[in-house]
Each structure stands twice: as structure tokens, then as C-alpha cells.
JSON list of C-alpha atoms in Angstrom, two decimals:
[
{"chain": "J", "resi": 1, "resn": "UNK", "atom": "CA", "xyz": [133.47, 52.32, -36.83]},
{"chain": "J", "resi": 2, "resn": "UNK", "atom": "CA", "xyz": [129.84, 53.16, -37.49]},
{"chain": "J", "resi": 3, "resn": "UNK", "atom": "CA", "xyz": [128.56, 52.81, -41.03]},
{"chain": "J", "resi": 4, "resn": "UNK", "atom": "CA", "xyz": [125.24, 53.60, -42.63]},
{"chain": "J", "resi": 5, "resn": "UNK", "atom": "CA", "xyz": [122.44, 55.40, -40.83]},
{"chain": "J", "resi": 6, "resn": "UNK", "atom": "CA", "xyz": [122.45, 53.75, -37.40]},
{"chain": "J", "resi": 7, "resn": "UNK", "atom": "CA", "xyz": [121.31, 56.97, -35.70]},
{"chain": "J", "resi": 8, "resn": "UNK", "atom": "CA", "xyz": [118.48, 57.73, -38.14]},
{"chain": "J", "resi": 9, "resn": "UNK", "atom": "CA", "xyz": [115.74, 59.57, -36.26]},
{"chain": "J", "resi": 10, "resn": "UNK", "atom": "CA", "xyz": [117.56, 59.44, -32.93]},
{"chain": "J", "resi": 11, "resn": "UNK", "atom": "CA", "xyz": [118.17, 62.51, -30.78]},
{"chain": "J", "resi": 12, "resn": "UNK", "atom": "CA", "xyz": [121.72, 63.45, -29.79]},
{"chain": "J", "resi": 13, "resn": "UNK", "atom": "CA", "xyz": [122.58, 66.25, -27.36]},
{"chain": "J", "resi": 14, "resn": "UNK", "atom": "CA", "xyz": [126.08, 67.74, -27.62]},
{"chain": "J", "resi": 15, "resn": "UNK", "atom": "CA", "xyz": [127.43, 70.41, -25.27]},
{"chain": "J", "resi": 16, "resn": "UNK", "atom": "CA", "xyz": [130.19, 72.63, -26.60]},
{"chain": "J", "resi": 17, "resn": "UNK", "atom": "CA", "xyz": [129.11, 71.51, -30.06]},
{"chain": "J", "resi": 18, "resn": "UNK", "atom": "CA", "xyz": [130.11, 74.60, -32.05]},
{"chain": "J", "resi": 19, "resn": "UNK", "atom": "CA", "xyz": [133.85, 73.97, -32.26]},
{"chain": "J", "resi": 20, "resn": "UNK", "atom": "CA", "xyz": [136.55, 71.31, -32.14]},
{"chain": "J", "resi": 21, "resn": "UNK", "atom": "CA", "xyz": [135.57, 67.84, -30.93]},
{"chain": "J", "resi": 22, "resn": "UNK", "atom": "CA", "xyz": [131.98, 68.87, -30.29]},
{"chain": "J", "resi": 23, "resn": "UNK", "atom": "CA", "xyz": [131.53, 70.31, -33.77]},
{"chain": "J", "resi": 24, "resn": "UNK", "atom": "CA", "xyz": [132.88, 67.17, -35.43]},
{"chain": "J", "resi": 25, "resn": "UNK", "atom": "CA", "xyz": [130.77, 64.95, -33.17]},
{"chain": "J", "resi": 26, "resn": "UNK", "atom": "CA", "xyz": [127.61, 66.89, -34.03]},
{"chain": "J", "resi": 27, "resn": "UNK", "atom": "CA", "xyz": [128.48, 66.69, -37.73]},
{"chain": "J", "resi": 28, "resn": "UNK", "atom": "CA", "xyz": [128.97, 62.92, -37.58]},
{"chain": "J", "resi": 29, "resn": "UNK", "atom": "CA", "xyz": [125.67, 62.39, -35.76]},
{"chain": "J", "resi": 30, "resn": "UNK", "atom": "CA", "xyz": [123.87, 64.44, -38.41]},
{"chain": "J", "resi": 31, "resn": "UNK", "atom": "CA", "xyz": [125.63, 62.47, -41.13]},
{"chain": "J", "resi": 32, "resn": "UNK", "atom": "CA", "xyz": [124.22, 59.31, -39.55]},
{"chain": "J", "resi": 33, "resn": "UNK", "atom": "CA", "xyz": [120.69, 60.71, -39.60]},
{"chain": "J", "resi": 34, "resn": "UNK", "atom": "CA", "xyz": [120.32, 61.97, -36.02]},
{"chain": "J", "resi": 35, "resn": "UNK", "atom": "CA", "xyz": [118.54, 65.07, -34.80]},
{"chain": "J", "resi": 36, "resn": "UNK", "atom": "CA", "xyz": [121.31, 67.00, -33.02]},
{"chain": "J", "resi": 37, "resn": "UNK", "atom": "CA", "xyz": [120.74, 69.51, -30.22]},
{"chain": "J", "resi": 38, "resn": "UNK", "atom": "CA", "xyz": [123.79, 71.68, -29.53]},
{"chain": "J", "resi": 39, "resn": "UNK", "atom": "CA", "xyz": [124.43, 74.14, -26.73]},
{"chain": "J", "resi": 40, "resn": "UNK", "atom": "CA", "xyz": [127.45, 76.43, -26.94]},
{"chain": "J", "resi": 41, "resn": "UNK", "atom": "CA", "xyz": [128.43, 79.93, -25.87]},
{"chain": "J", "resi": 42, "resn": "UNK", "atom": "CA", "xyz": [129.44, 80.79, -29.44]},
{"chain": "J", "resi": 43, "resn": "UNK", "atom": "CA", "xyz": [126.85, 82.46, -31.63]},
{"chain": "J", "resi": 44, "resn": "UNK", "atom": "CA", "xyz": [125.29, 80.26, -34.27]},
{"chain": "J", "resi": 45, "resn": "UNK", "atom": "CA", "xyz": [122.25, 78.22, -35.37]},
{"chain": "J", "resi": 46, "resn": "UNK", "atom": "CA", "xyz": [122.05, 76.32, -32.08]},
{"chain": "J", "resi": 47, "resn": "UNK", "atom": "CA", "xyz": [121.03, 76.98, -28.49]},
{"chain": "J", "resi": 48, "resn": "UNK", "atom": "CA", "xyz": [123.36, 79.75, -27.35]},
{"chain": "J", "resi": 49, "resn": "UNK", "atom": "CA", "xyz": [124.10, 79.59, -23.66]},
{"chain": "J", "resi": 50, "resn": "UNK", "atom": "CA", "xyz": [126.49, 78.79, -20.84]},
{"chain": "J", "resi": 51, "resn": "UNK", "atom": "CA", "xyz": [126.22, 75.26, -19.41]},
{"chain": "J", "resi": 52, "resn": "UNK", "atom": "CA", "xyz": [127.58, 76.57, -16.10]},
{"chain": "J", "resi": 53, "resn": "UNK", "atom": "CA", "xyz": [124.35, 78.54, -15.59]},
{"chain": "J", "resi": 54, "resn": "UNK", "atom": "CA", "xyz": [121.62, 76.45, -13.95]},
{"chain": "J", "resi": 55, "resn": "UNK", "atom": "CA", "xyz": [118.69, 78.33, -15.49]},
{"chain": "J", "resi": 56, "resn": "UNK", "atom": "CA", "xyz": [120.23, 78.18, -18.95]},
{"chain": "J", "resi": 57, "resn": "UNK", "atom": "CA", "xyz": [120.77, 74.43, -18.69]},
{"chain": "J", "resi": 58, "resn": "UNK", "atom": "CA", "xyz": [117.17, 73.96, -17.57]},
{"chain": "J", "resi": 59, "resn": "UNK", "atom": "CA", "xyz": [115.88, 76.01, -20.52]},
{"chain": "J", "resi": 60, "resn": "UNK", "atom": "CA", "xyz": [118.03, 74.01, -22.92]},
{"chain": "J", "resi": 61, "resn": "UNK", "atom": "CA", "xyz": [116.79, 70.68, -21.53]},
{"chain": "J", "resi": 62, "resn": "UNK", "atom": "CA", "xyz": [113.18, 71.85, -21.76]},
{"chain": "J", "resi": 63, "resn": "UNK", "atom": "CA", "xyz": [113.68, 72.87, -25.38]},
{"chain": "J", "resi": 64, "resn": "UNK", "atom": "CA", "xyz": [115.19, 69.47, -26.25]},
{"chain": "J", "resi": 65, "resn": "UNK", "atom": "CA", "xyz": [112.27, 67.62, -24.65]},
{"chain": "J", "resi": 66, "resn": "UNK", "atom": "CA", "xyz": [109.61, 69.91, -26.15]},
{"chain": "J", "resi": 67, "resn": "UNK", "atom": "CA", "xyz": [111.03, 69.52, -29.64]},
{"chain": "J", "resi": 68, "resn": "UNK", "atom": "CA", "xyz": [111.82, 65.81, -29.61]},
{"chain": "J", "resi": 69, "resn": "UNK", "atom": "CA", "xyz": [110.21, 64.19, -26.57]},
{"chain": "J", "resi": 70, "resn": "UNK", "atom": "CA", "xyz": [113.16, 61.83, -26.07]},
{"chain": "J", "resi": 71, "resn": "UNK", "atom": "CA", "xyz": [116.94, 61.67, -25.88]},
{"chain": "J", "resi": 72, "resn": "UNK", "atom": "CA", "xyz": [119.09, 58.84, -27.22]},
{"chain": "J", "resi": 73, "resn": "UNK", "atom": "CA", "xyz": [122.60, 60.22, -26.78]},
{"chain": "J", "resi": 74, "resn": "UNK", "atom": "CA", "xyz": [124.11, 62.81, -24.45]},
{"chain": "J", "resi": 75, "resn": "UNK", "atom": "CA", "xyz": [127.66, 63.99, -25.13]},
{"chain": "J", "resi": 76, "resn": "UNK", "atom": "CA", "xyz": [129.07, 66.18, -22.36]},
{"chain": "J", "resi": 77, "resn": "UNK", "atom": "CA", "xyz": [131.89, 67.93, -24.17]},
{"chain": "J", "resi": 78, "resn": "UNK", "atom": "CA", "xyz": [131.90, 71.63, -23.11]},
{"chain": "J", "resi": 79, "resn": "UNK", "atom": "CA", "xyz": [135.48, 72.36, -21.95]},
{"chain": "J", "resi": 80, "resn": "UNK", "atom": "CA", "xyz": [136.27, 73.94, -18.58]},
{"chain": "J", "resi": 81, "resn": "UNK", "atom": "CA", "xyz": [138.71, 76.87, -18.39]},
{"chain": "J", "resi": 82, "resn": "UNK", "atom": "CA", "xyz": [142.33, 76.16, -17.52]},
{"chain": "J", "resi": 83, "resn": "UNK", "atom": "CA", "xyz": [144.11, 78.10, -14.79]},
{"chain": "J", "resi": 84, "resn": "UNK", "atom": "CA", "xyz": [146.76, 77.17, -12.28]},
{"chain": "J", "resi": 85, "resn": "UNK", "atom": "CA", "xyz": [147.68, 77.39, -8.64]},
{"chain": "J", "resi": 86, "resn": "UNK", "atom": "CA", "xyz": [149.49, 80.71, -8.94]},
{"chain": "J", "resi": 87, "resn": "UNK", "atom": "CA", "xyz": [146.79, 82.59, -10.84]},
{"chain": "J", "resi": 88, "resn": "UNK", "atom": "CA", "xyz": [143.48, 80.77, -10.41]},
{"chain": "J", "resi": 89, "resn": "UNK", "atom": "CA", "xyz": [140.97, 82.48, -8.13]},
{"chain": "J", "resi": 90, "resn": "UNK", "atom": "CA", "xyz": [138.34, 80.71, -6.05]},
{"chain": "J", "resi": 91, "resn": "UNK", "atom": "CA", "xyz": [135.68, 81.86, -8.51]},
{"chain": "J", "resi": 92, "resn": "UNK", "atom": "CA", "xyz": [137.64, 80.66, -11.56]},
{"chain": "J", "resi": 93, "resn": "UNK", "atom": "CA", "xyz": [138.21, 77.24, -10.00]},
{"chain": "J", "resi": 94, "resn": "UNK", "atom": "CA", "xyz": [134.53, 76.97, -9.08]},
{"chain": "J", "resi": 95, "resn": "UNK", "atom": "CA", "xyz": [133.55, 77.87, -12.66]},
{"chain": "J", "resi": 96, "resn": "UNK", "atom": "CA", "xyz": [135.81, 75.16, -14.07]},
{"chain": "J", "resi": 97, "resn": "UNK", "atom": "CA", "xyz": [134.07, 72.57, -11.91]},
{"chain": "J", "resi": 98, "resn": "UNK", "atom": "CA", "xyz": [130.67, 74.02, -12.83]},
{"chain": "J", "resi": 99, "resn": "UNK", "atom": "CA", "xyz": [131.38, 73.64, -16.56]},
{"chain": "J", "resi": 100, "resn": "UNK", "atom": "CA", "xyz": [133.28, 70.37, -16.38]},
{"chain": "J", "resi": 101, "resn": "UNK", "atom": "CA", "xyz": [131.48, 68.38, -13.65]},
{"chain": "J", "resi": 102, "resn": "UNK", "atom": "CA", "xyz": [128.31, 70.04, -12.35]},
{"chain": "J", "resi": 103, "resn": "UNK", "atom": "CA", "xyz": [126.83, 70.74, -15.80]},
{"chain": "J", "resi": 104, "resn": "UNK", "atom": "CA", "xyz": [127.27, 67.16, -17.06]},
{"chain": "J", "resi": 105, "resn": "UNK", "atom": "CA", "xyz": [125.72, 65.84, -13.85]},
{"chain": "J", "resi": 106, "resn": "UNK", "atom": "CA", "xyz": [122.79, 68.24, -13.97]},
{"chain": "J", "resi": 107, "resn": "UNK", "atom": "CA", "xyz": [122.11, 67.77, -17.68]},
{"chain": "J", "resi": 108, "resn": "UNK", "atom": "CA", "xyz": [121.95, 64.01, -17.17]},
{"chain": "J", "resi": 109, "resn": "UNK", "atom": "CA", "xyz": [119.62, 64.55, -14.21]},
{"chain": "J", "resi": 110, "resn": "UNK", "atom": "CA", "xyz": [117.34, 66.81, -16.25]},
{"chain": "J", "resi": 111, "resn": "UNK", "atom": "CA", "xyz": [117.19, 64.47, -19.24]},
{"chain": "J", "resi": 112, "resn": "UNK", "atom": "CA", "xyz": [117.12, 61.14, -17.36]},
{"chain": "J", "resi": 113, "resn": "UNK", "atom": "CA", "xyz": [113.29, 60.90, -17.36]},
{"chain": "J", "resi": 114, "resn": "UNK", "atom": "CA", "xyz": [113.33, 61.23, -21.15]},
{"chain": "J", "resi": 115, "resn": "UNK", "atom": "CA", "xyz": [116.04, 58.69, -22.04]},
{"chain": "J", "resi": 116, "resn": "UNK", "atom": "CA", "xyz": [114.99, 56.36, -24.83]},
{"chain": "J", "resi": 117, "resn": "UNK", "atom": "CA", "xyz": [115.61, 52.61, -24.68]},
{"chain": "J", "resi": 118, "resn": "UNK", "atom": "CA", "xyz": [119.27, 51.90, -25.44]},
{"chain": "J", "resi": 119, "resn": "UNK", "atom": "CA", "xyz": [120.35, 55.43, -24.54]},
{"chain": "J", "resi": 120, "resn": "UNK", "atom": "CA", "xyz": [123.99, 56.31, -24.07]},
{"chain": "J", "resi": 121, "resn": "UNK", "atom": "CA", "xyz": [125.96, 59.07, -22.33]},
{"chain": "J", "resi": 122, "resn": "UNK", "atom": "CA", "xyz": [129.53, 59.90, -23.32]},
{"chain": "J", "resi": 123, "resn": "UNK", "atom": "CA", "xyz": [131.55, 62.30, -21.18]},
{"chain": "J", "resi": 124, "resn": "UNK", "atom": "CA", "xyz": [134.65, 63.92, -22.64]},
{"chain": "J", "resi": 125, "resn": "UNK", "atom": "CA", "xyz": [137.41, 63.82, -20.07]},
{"chain": "J", "resi": 126, "resn": "UNK", "atom": "CA", "xyz": [141.13, 64.22, -20.92]},
{"chain": "J", "resi": 127, "resn": "UNK", "atom": "CA", "xyz": [144.40, 62.35, -20.56]},
{"chain": "J", "resi": 128, "resn": "UNK", "atom": "CA", "xyz": [145.03, 65.05, -17.98]},
{"chain": "J", "resi": 129, "resn": "UNK", "atom": "CA", "xyz": [142.80, 62.98, -15.71]},
{"chain": "J", "resi": 130, "resn": "UNK", "atom": "CA", "xyz": [145.93, 60.86, -15.16]},
{"chain": "J", "resi": 131, "resn": "UNK", "atom": "CA", "xyz": [148.86, 63.21, -15.89]},
{"chain": "J", "resi": 132, "resn": "UNK", "atom": "CA", "xyz": [149.51, 66.92, -15.44]},
{"chain": "J", "resi": 133, "resn": "UNK", "atom": "CA", "xyz": [151.42, 70.00, -16.40]},
{"chain": "J", "resi": 134, "resn": "UNK", "atom": "CA", "xyz": [152.12, 72.58, -13.74]},
{"chain": "J", "resi": 135, "resn": "UNK", "atom": "CA", "xyz": [149.58, 75.41, -13.40]},
{"chain": "J", "resi": 136, "resn": "UNK", "atom": "CA", "xyz": [146.63, 73.52, -14.87]},
{"chain": "J", "resi": 137, "resn": "UNK", "atom": "CA", "xyz": [144.72, 72.70, -11.68]},
{"chain": "J", "resi": 138, "resn": "UNK", "atom": "CA", "xyz": [141.24, 73.94, -12.63]},
{"chain": "J", "resi": 139, "resn": "UNK", "atom": "CA", "xyz": [141.05, 72.04, -15.93]},
{"chain": "J", "resi": 140, "resn": "UNK", "atom": "CA", "xyz": [142.75, 68.93, -14.59]},
{"chain": "J", "resi": 141, "resn": "UNK", "atom": "CA", "xyz": [140.48, 68.71, -11.54]},
{"chain": "J", "resi": 142, "resn": "UNK", "atom": "CA", "xyz": [137.39, 69.09, -13.72]},
{"chain": "J", "resi": 143, "resn": "UNK", "atom": "CA", "xyz": [138.53, 66.39, -16.13]},
{"chain": "J", "resi": 144, "resn": "UNK", "atom": "CA", "xyz": [139.38, 64.04, -13.28]},
{"chain": "J", "resi": 145, "resn": "UNK", "atom": "CA", "xyz": [135.97, 64.76, -11.81]},
{"chain": "J", "resi": 146, "resn": "UNK", "atom": "CA", "xyz": [134.04, 63.89, -14.96]},
{"chain": "J", "resi": 147, "resn": "UNK", "atom": "CA", "xyz": [135.98, 60.64, -15.33]},
{"chain": "J", "resi": 148, "resn": "UNK", "atom": "CA", "xyz": [134.85, 59.62, -11.84]},
{"chain": "J", "resi": 149, "resn": "UNK", "atom": "CA", "xyz": [131.33, 60.94, -12.43]},
{"chain": "J", "resi": 150, "resn": "UNK", "atom": "CA", "xyz": [131.11, 58.56, -15.37]},
{"chain": "J", "resi": 151, "resn": "UNK", "atom": "CA", "xyz": [131.24, 55.33, -13.40]},
{"chain": "J", "resi": 152, "resn": "UNK", "atom": "CA", "xyz": [128.90, 56.75, -10.75]},
{"chain": "J", "resi": 153, "resn": "UNK", "atom": "CA", "xyz": [126.35, 57.65, -13.42]},
{"chain": "J", "resi": 154, "resn": "UNK", "atom": "CA", "xyz": [126.80, 54.23, -15.03]},
{"chain": "J", "resi": 155, "resn": "UNK", "atom": "CA", "xyz": [125.68, 52.66, -11.76]},
{"chain": "J", "resi": 156, "resn": "UNK", "atom": "CA", "xyz": [122.79, 55.07, -11.20]},
{"chain": "J", "resi": 157, "resn": "UNK", "atom": "CA", "xyz": [121.50, 54.83, -14.78]},
{"chain": "J", "resi": 158, "resn": "UNK", "atom": "CA", "xyz": [121.92, 51.06, -15.06]},
{"chain": "J", "resi": 159, "resn": "UNK", "atom": "CA", "xyz": [119.12, 49.68, -17.18]},
{"chain": "J", "resi": 160, "resn": "UNK", "atom": "CA", "xyz": [118.31, 53.11, -18.58]},
{"chain": "J", "resi": 161, "resn": "UNK", "atom": "CA", "xyz": [121.56, 54.23, -20.24]},
{"chain": "J", "resi": 162, "resn": "UNK", "atom": "CA", "xyz": [125.15, 53.17, -20.68]},
{"chain": "J", "resi": 163, "resn": "UNK", "atom": "CA", "xyz": [127.63, 55.82, -19.52]},
{"chain": "J", "resi": 164, "resn": "UNK", "atom": "CA", "xyz": [131.26, 55.98, -20.66]},
{"chain": "J", "resi": 165, "resn": "UNK", "atom": "CA", "xyz": [133.99, 58.57, -20.93]},
{"chain": "J", "resi": 166, "resn": "UNK", "atom": "CA", "xyz": [136.75, 59.33, -23.40]},
{"chain": "J", "resi": 167, "resn": "UNK", "atom": "CA", "xyz": [140.08, 60.86, -22.45]},
{"chain": "J", "resi": 168, "resn": "UNK", "atom": "CA", "xyz": [141.58, 62.58, -25.50]},
{"chain": "J", "resi": 169, "resn": "UNK", "atom": "CA", "xyz": [145.27, 63.33, -25.60]},
{"chain": "J", "resi": 170, "resn": "UNK", "atom": "CA", "xyz": [146.73, 66.01, -27.87]},
{"chain": "J", "resi": 171, "resn": "UNK", "atom": "CA", "xyz": [143.95, 66.89, -30.32]},
{"chain": "J", "resi": 172, "resn": "UNK", "atom": "CA", "xyz": [144.59, 69.62, -32.88]},
{"chain": "J", "resi": 173, "resn": "UNK", "atom": "CA", "xyz": [141.30, 71.45, -33.45]},
{"chain": "J", "resi": 174, "resn": "UNK", "atom": "CA", "xyz": [142.50, 74.13, -35.89]},
{"chain": "J", "resi": 175, "resn": "UNK", "atom": "CA", "xyz": [143.70, 71.93, -38.73]},
{"chain": "J", "resi": 176, "resn": "UNK", "atom": "CA", "xyz": [147.43, 72.36, -38.17]},
{"chain": "J", "resi": 177, "resn": "UNK", "atom": "CA", "xyz": [149.60, 69.36, -39.13]},
{"chain": "J", "resi": 178, "resn": "UNK", "atom": "CA", "xyz": [152.55, 68.64, -36.83]},
{"chain": "J", "resi": 179, "resn": "UNK", "atom": "CA", "xyz": [155.75, 66.82, -37.72]},
{"chain": "J", "resi": 180, "resn": "UNK", "atom": "CA", "xyz": [159.09, 66.04, -36.10]},
{"chain": "J", "resi": 181, "resn": "UNK", "atom": "CA", "xyz": [159.24, 65.66, -32.33]},
{"chain": "J", "resi": 182, "resn": "UNK", "atom": "CA", "xyz": [155.66, 66.88, -31.85]},
{"chain": "J", "resi": 183, "resn": "UNK", "atom": "CA", "xyz": [154.33, 64.00, -33.94]},
{"chain": "J", "resi": 184, "resn": "UNK", "atom": "CA", "xyz": [156.91, 61.44, -32.84]},
{"chain": "J", "resi": 185, "resn": "UNK", "atom": "CA", "xyz": [156.11, 61.71, -29.13]},
{"chain": "J", "resi": 186, "resn": "UNK", "atom": "CA", "xyz": [152.89, 59.81, -29.92]},
{"chain": "J", "resi": 187, "resn": "UNK", "atom": "CA", "xyz": [153.59, 56.16, -30.81]},
{"chain": "J", "resi": 188, "resn": "UNK", "atom": "CA", "xyz": [150.86, 56.53, -33.45]},
{"chain": "J", "resi": 189, "resn": "UNK", "atom": "CA", "xyz": [153.20, 59.01, -35.15]},
{"chain": "J", "resi": 190, "resn": "UNK", "atom": "CA", "xyz": [150.87, 61.99, -35.31]},
{"chain": "J", "resi": 191, "resn": "UNK", "atom": "CA", "xyz": [148.82, 64.45, -33.31]},
{"chain": "J", "resi": 192, "resn": "UNK", "atom": "CA", "xyz": [145.12, 63.58, -33.01]},
{"chain": "J", "resi": 193, "resn": "UNK", "atom": "CA", "xyz": [142.16, 65.19, -34.77]},
{"chain": "J", "resi": 194, "resn": "UNK", "atom": "CA", "xyz": [138.56, 65.79, -33.66]},
{"chain": "J", "resi": 195, "resn": "UNK", "atom": "CA", "xyz": [137.49, 62.96, -35.97]},
{"chain": "J", "resi": 196, "resn": "UNK", "atom": "CA", "xyz": [139.52, 60.50, -33.88]},
{"chain": "J", "resi": 197, "resn": "UNK", "atom": "CA", "xyz": [137.33, 61.32, -30.89]},
{"chain": "J", "resi": 198, "resn": "UNK", "atom": "CA", "xyz": [134.03, 61.73, -32.71]},
{"chain": "J", "resi": 199, "resn": "UNK", "atom": "CA", "xyz": [134.28, 58.25, -34.19]},
{"chain": "J", "resi": 200, "resn": "UNK", "atom": "CA", "xyz": [134.67, 56.75, -30.72]},
{"chain": "J", "resi": 201, "resn": "UNK", "atom": "CA", "xyz": [131.72, 58.79, -29.44]},
{"chain": "J", "resi": 202, "resn": "UNK", "atom": "CA", "xyz": [129.50, 57.33, -32.16]},
{"chain": "J", "resi": 203, "resn": "UNK", "atom": "CA", "xyz": [130.79, 53.83, -31.50]},
{"chain": "J", "resi": 204, "resn": "UNK", "atom": "CA", "xyz": [130.07, 54.10, -27.77]},
{"chain": "J", "resi": 205, "resn": "UNK", "atom": "CA", "xyz": [126.57, 55.37, -28.55]},
{"chain": "J", "resi": 206, "resn": "UNK", "atom": "CA", "xyz": [125.91, 52.54, -30.99]},
{"chain": "J", "resi": 207, "resn": "UNK", "atom": "CA", "xyz": [124.52, 49.06, -30.43]},
{"chain": "J", "resi": 208, "resn": "UNK", "atom": "CA", "xyz": [128.00, 47.70, -31.15]},
{"chain": "J", "resi": 209, "resn": "UNK", "atom": "CA", "xyz": [129.05, 48.97, -27.70]},
{"chain": "J", "resi": 210, "resn": "UNK", "atom": "CA", "xyz": [126.03, 47.50, -25.94]},
{"chain": "J", "resi": 211, "resn": "UNK", "atom": "CA", "xyz": [128.13, 45.67, -23.31]},
{"chain": "J", "resi": 212, "resn": "UNK", "atom": "CA", "xyz": [130.38, 48.65, -22.49]},
{"chain": "J", "resi": 213, "resn": "UNK", "atom": "CA", "xyz": [129.45, 50.92, -19.58]},
{"chain": "J", "resi": 214, "resn": "UNK", "atom": "CA", "xyz": [131.28, 52.70, -16.78]},
{"chain": "J", "resi": 215, "resn": "UNK", "atom": "CA", "xyz": [134.43, 52.61, -18.90]},
{"chain": "J", "resi": 216, "resn": "UNK", "atom": "CA", "xyz": [137.04, 55.24, -19.72]},
{"chain": "J", "resi": 217, "resn": "UNK", "atom": "CA", "xyz": [138.85, 55.04, -23.04]},
{"chain": "J", "resi": 218, "resn": "UNK", "atom": "CA", "xyz": [142.03, 57.04, -23.52]},
{"chain": "J", "resi": 219, "resn": "UNK", "atom": "CA", "xyz": [142.61, 58.14, -27.13]},
{"chain": "J", "resi": 220, "resn": "UNK", "atom": "CA", "xyz": [146.03, 59.77, -27.19]},
{"chain": "J", "resi": 221, "resn": "UNK", "atom": "CA", "xyz": [148.03, 57.95, -29.86]},
{"chain": "J", "resi": 222, "resn": "UNK", "atom": "CA", "xyz": [149.76, 56.04, -27.07]},
{"chain": "J", "resi": 223, "resn": "UNK", "atom": "CA", "xyz": [151.32, 59.18, -25.61]},
{"chain": "J", "resi": 224, "resn": "UNK", "atom": "CA", "xyz": [150.62, 58.38, -21.96]},
{"chain": "J", "resi": 225, "resn": "UNK", "atom": "CA", "xyz": [152.36, 55.02, -22.37]},
{"chain": "J", "resi": 226, "resn": "UNK", "atom": "CA", "xyz": [155.60, 56.37, -23.82]},
{"chain": "J", "resi": 227, "resn": "UNK", "atom": "CA", "xyz": [158.38, 57.39, -21.44]},
{"chain": "J", "resi": 228, "resn": "UNK", "atom": "CA", "xyz": [160.44, 60.22, -22.94]},
{"chain": "J", "resi": 229, "resn": "UNK", "atom": "CA", "xyz": [163.78, 61.22, -21.47]},
{"chain": "J", "resi": 230, "resn": "UNK", "atom": "CA", "xyz": [166.38, 63.76, -22.57]},
{"chain": "J", "resi": 231, "resn": "UNK", "atom": "CA", "xyz": [167.48, 62.90, -26.09]},
{"chain": "J", "resi": 232, "resn": "UNK", "atom": "CA", "xyz": [164.52, 60.64, -26.88]},
{"chain": "J", "resi": 233, "resn": "UNK", "atom": "CA", "xyz": [162.26, 61.20, -29.89]},
{"chain": "J", "resi": 234, "resn": "UNK", "atom": "CA", "xyz": [163.92, 64.50, -30.76]},
{"chain": "J", "resi": 235, "resn": "UNK", "atom": "CA", "xyz": [163.31, 66.01, -27.30]},
{"chain": "J", "resi": 236, "resn": "UNK", "atom": "CA", "xyz": [166.06, 67.71, -25.32]},
{"chain": "J", "resi": 237, "resn": "UNK", "atom": "CA", "xyz": [166.02, 69.15, -21.85]},
{"chain": "J", "resi": 238, "resn": "UNK", "atom": "CA", "xyz": [167.04, 72.80, -21.76]},
{"chain": "J", "resi": 239, "resn": "UNK", "atom": "CA", "xyz": [168.60, 73.71, -18.44]},
{"chain": "J", "resi": 240, "resn": "UNK", "atom": "CA", "xyz": [168.93, 77.35, -17.35]},
{"chain": "J", "resi": 241, "resn": "UNK", "atom": "CA", "xyz": [172.39, 78.83, -17.70]},
{"chain": "J", "resi": 242, "resn": "UNK", "atom": "CA", "xyz": [174.19, 79.38, -14.39]}
]
């Protein structure tokens, strides 16, 4: 989607940038010449910290501004924890929202005064913002929240930044290759990879997407548009023995 060095000298901020989609996104920005600022709880050569902690997020934002003086791209990718109705405590649910909704909002608020002309924000939601498995309430609520936050921010930051979200489907982050029914349930014929999402992030942050804002783009190989019943695509329904 994006060729050459379109992001040469630009500053990209990526939360949760030490693994999976965030790692690949940070790598692609660097490949395109950007200065990349990563925050992640994992140890490494980046800002180590928890986006759910207000003071930590403020220190991270200050460091970004002190080092670079501007921000061109913000990618809110840090994933919230997943827990369900039967097991999720009040505190666990609140943490999921803190990671998945409050942190993206607050980071945008902190960095808004430093947005460069043509800036872009990309929030990573999930296809779970429109479909669910049982016992996934904390993650699903957070992903639904960031999808809605996206169009609110697009209105508030109009003229200063475009704001869009991506809803990944099944993305394999550990390099495993799936076949059979696991692959076939996606009309694209395979499970997704972090590169599938990173390429869209860079496109949305590029000048090519200059007329796109407030939008959500689902990248799931068509999975949410395929109805699968018993016997379809290699899937069978196992019923408990009586």
C-alpha cells in the first residue's frame, strides 16, 4: 500500500508495540523512515510502562514531546485483558476499559497540542466490536468502546488529525500457519497476520487516505460476513451425549 519513504522524519507513537500487531506496525514505520516511540509492559529498548497508569502515560507523552517536539501518527494498539461474566471482577473489568478506552483517549488528549499538520490517529479495535464469544465481556466492551471513541475523536480533532479504527479478525501473532477448517472459515482462505493490519495502519496514516476519517475498517478475511452452519466449511456441531 505504502511504498518508498513516505514517513521519513515523521514521528509515530505505538502503544503495545513490542509484540504482535504493534511490533509489526513499529517495524513498518521504521522501514519507511519514521522515528518510532513505543510503550509496552514488556522489557526492551523502548519506554517500559503500563498505559493504564495515568502517571506513566503522562511521563511517556512528555518523553515523546521532549525528544521530537511533534507527533505525526498515534497508533493505540495496547490490548485489554479478556475475562468474562462468570470470572471477571469489578477491578479486572475496570482495568480492561482503562487499557482499551481510557488510555487511548488520554494519550490523544496529552499529544493533541503537539500534532503535526496532516496527523493521523489509528485505533486498533477488533471484529469483536460487532460479534462475541461467551465469557469475553471485558475485552469486547473495551474494543466496542474504542470503535465508538474513534468517531468522537474524529469530530473533536477535525482539522488537526484524521482518526480511524481497524477491527482485526483472527490474527496469528506467533507465526503458526493454519489449514483446513480454521483457514476455510475465512473467505480469504487463511488466518490473518500482523502484516495485514500494519499495512492498513500505514495506509490510513498516509496522504493517500487524506479523505478518510471517523471510519472503521474490518480486516478479517471476510469472516464476519460468512454464515457457517453445521456441516459447512468442515465445521460440525458437537452435541453433549444424553
